[in-house]
PDB file of C-alpha atoms in Angstrom:
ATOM      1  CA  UNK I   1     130.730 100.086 150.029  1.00 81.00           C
ATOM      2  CA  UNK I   2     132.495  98.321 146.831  1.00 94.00           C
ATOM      3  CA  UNK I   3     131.071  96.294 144.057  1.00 97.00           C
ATOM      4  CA  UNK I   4     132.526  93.377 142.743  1.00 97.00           C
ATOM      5  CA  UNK I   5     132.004  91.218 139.352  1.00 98.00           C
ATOM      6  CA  UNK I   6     130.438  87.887 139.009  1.00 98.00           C
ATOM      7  CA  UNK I   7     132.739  85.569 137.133  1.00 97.00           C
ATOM      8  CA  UNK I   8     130.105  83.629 136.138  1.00 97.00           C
ATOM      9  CA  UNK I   9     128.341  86.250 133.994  1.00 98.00           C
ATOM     10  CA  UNK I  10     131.588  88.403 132.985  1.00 98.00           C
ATOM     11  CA  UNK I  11     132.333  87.997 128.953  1.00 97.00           C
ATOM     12  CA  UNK I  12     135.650  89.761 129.473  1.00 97.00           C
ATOM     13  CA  UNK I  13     135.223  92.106 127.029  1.00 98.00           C
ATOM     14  CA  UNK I  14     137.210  94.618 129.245  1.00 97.00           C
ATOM     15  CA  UNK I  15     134.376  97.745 128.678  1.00 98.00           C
ATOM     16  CA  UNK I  16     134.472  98.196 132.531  1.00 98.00           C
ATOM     17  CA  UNK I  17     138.380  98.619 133.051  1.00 98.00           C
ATOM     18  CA  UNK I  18     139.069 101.852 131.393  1.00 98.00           C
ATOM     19  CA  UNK I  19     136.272 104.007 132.817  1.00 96.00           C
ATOM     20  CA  UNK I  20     136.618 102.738 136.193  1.00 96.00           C
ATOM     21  CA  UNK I  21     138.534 106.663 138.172  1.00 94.00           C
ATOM     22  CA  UNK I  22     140.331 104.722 140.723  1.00 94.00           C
ATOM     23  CA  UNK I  23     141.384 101.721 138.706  1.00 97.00           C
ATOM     24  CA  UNK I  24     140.067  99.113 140.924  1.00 97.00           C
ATOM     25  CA  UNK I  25     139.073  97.050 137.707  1.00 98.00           C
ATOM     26  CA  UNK I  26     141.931  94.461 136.724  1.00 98.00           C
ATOM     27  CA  UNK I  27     141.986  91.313 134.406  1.00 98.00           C
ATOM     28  CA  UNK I  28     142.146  87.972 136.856  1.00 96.00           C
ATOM     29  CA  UNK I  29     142.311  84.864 135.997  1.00 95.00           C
ATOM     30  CA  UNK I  30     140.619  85.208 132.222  1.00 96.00           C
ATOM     31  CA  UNK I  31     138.381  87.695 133.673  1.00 97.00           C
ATOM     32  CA  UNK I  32     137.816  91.251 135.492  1.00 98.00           C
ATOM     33  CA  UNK I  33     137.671  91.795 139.332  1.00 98.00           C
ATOM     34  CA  UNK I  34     137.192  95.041 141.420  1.00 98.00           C
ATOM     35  CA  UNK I  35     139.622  95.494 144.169  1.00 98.00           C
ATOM     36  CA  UNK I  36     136.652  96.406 146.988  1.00 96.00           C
ATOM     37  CA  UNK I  37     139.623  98.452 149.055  1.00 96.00           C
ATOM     38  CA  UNK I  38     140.137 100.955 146.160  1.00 96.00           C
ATOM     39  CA  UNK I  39     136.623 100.696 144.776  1.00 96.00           C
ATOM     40  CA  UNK I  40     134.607 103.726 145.851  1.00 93.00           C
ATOM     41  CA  UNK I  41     131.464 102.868 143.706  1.00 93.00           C
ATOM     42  CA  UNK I  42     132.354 106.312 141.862  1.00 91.00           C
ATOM     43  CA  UNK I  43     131.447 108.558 144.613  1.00 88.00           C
ATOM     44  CA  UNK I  44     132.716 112.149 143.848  1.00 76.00           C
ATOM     45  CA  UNK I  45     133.444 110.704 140.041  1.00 68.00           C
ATOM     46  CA  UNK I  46     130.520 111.931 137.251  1.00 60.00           C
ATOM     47  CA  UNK I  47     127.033 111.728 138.303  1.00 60.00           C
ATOM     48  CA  UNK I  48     126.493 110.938 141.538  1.00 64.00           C
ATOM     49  CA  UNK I  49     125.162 107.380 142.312  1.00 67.00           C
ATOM     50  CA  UNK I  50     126.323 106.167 138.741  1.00 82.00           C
ATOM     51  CA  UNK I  51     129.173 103.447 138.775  1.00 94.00           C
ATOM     52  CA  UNK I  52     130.782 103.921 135.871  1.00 95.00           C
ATOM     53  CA  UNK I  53     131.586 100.460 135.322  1.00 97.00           C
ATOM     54  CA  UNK I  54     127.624  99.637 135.667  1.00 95.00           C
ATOM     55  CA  UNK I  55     127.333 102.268 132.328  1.00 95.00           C
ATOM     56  CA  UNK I  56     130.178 100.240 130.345  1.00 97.00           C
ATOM     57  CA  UNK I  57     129.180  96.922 130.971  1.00 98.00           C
ATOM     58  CA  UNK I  58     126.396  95.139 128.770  1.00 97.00           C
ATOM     59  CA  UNK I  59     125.835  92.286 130.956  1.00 97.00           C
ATOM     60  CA  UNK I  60     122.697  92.088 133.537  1.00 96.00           C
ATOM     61  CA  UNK I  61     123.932  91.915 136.759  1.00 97.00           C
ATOM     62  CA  UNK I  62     127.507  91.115 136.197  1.00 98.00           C
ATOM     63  CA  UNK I  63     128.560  94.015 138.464  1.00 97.00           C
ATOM     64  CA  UNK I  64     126.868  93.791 141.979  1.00 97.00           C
ATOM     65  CA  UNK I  65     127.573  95.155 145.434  1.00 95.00           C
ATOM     66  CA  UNK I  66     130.098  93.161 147.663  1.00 93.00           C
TER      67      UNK I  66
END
C-alpha cells in the first residue's frame, strides 16, 4: 500500500519531504506528491505503523492512502 497527498489541502510547506526514508515525497506542480511505487508507508522505518510524513505534516487529512 502507498499514500498519496491531496492537493487540495497541501500548504506546501515541504515538512513531509525530508523525513520521508525512501524519498517518495517530491515538489509537483506548486505542491508535494508521493510516488506510490517507492512509497512503502514507512514499513521497517521508525515505529512501526507510523508514516513519517503523517508526523511532519500539520494538515488534517492531507496525506491519505492511495
Amino acid at each position: 500500500m502507498a499514500l498519496k497527498i491531496v492537493r487540495d489541502i497541501c500548504t506546501a510547506c515541504g515538512d513531509c519531504e525530508p523525513v520521508c526514508p525512501t524519498q517518495s515525497i517530491t515538489p509537483f506542480k506548486g505542491v508535494y506528491k508521493i510516488d506510490a511505487e517507492t512509497c512503502s508507508e514507512c514499513e521497517g522505518d521508525g515505529e512501526p505503523g507510523t508514516p513519517q510524513c503523517l508526523e511532519a505534516c500539520m494538515e488534517d487529512d492531507c496525506i491519505v492512502p492511495v
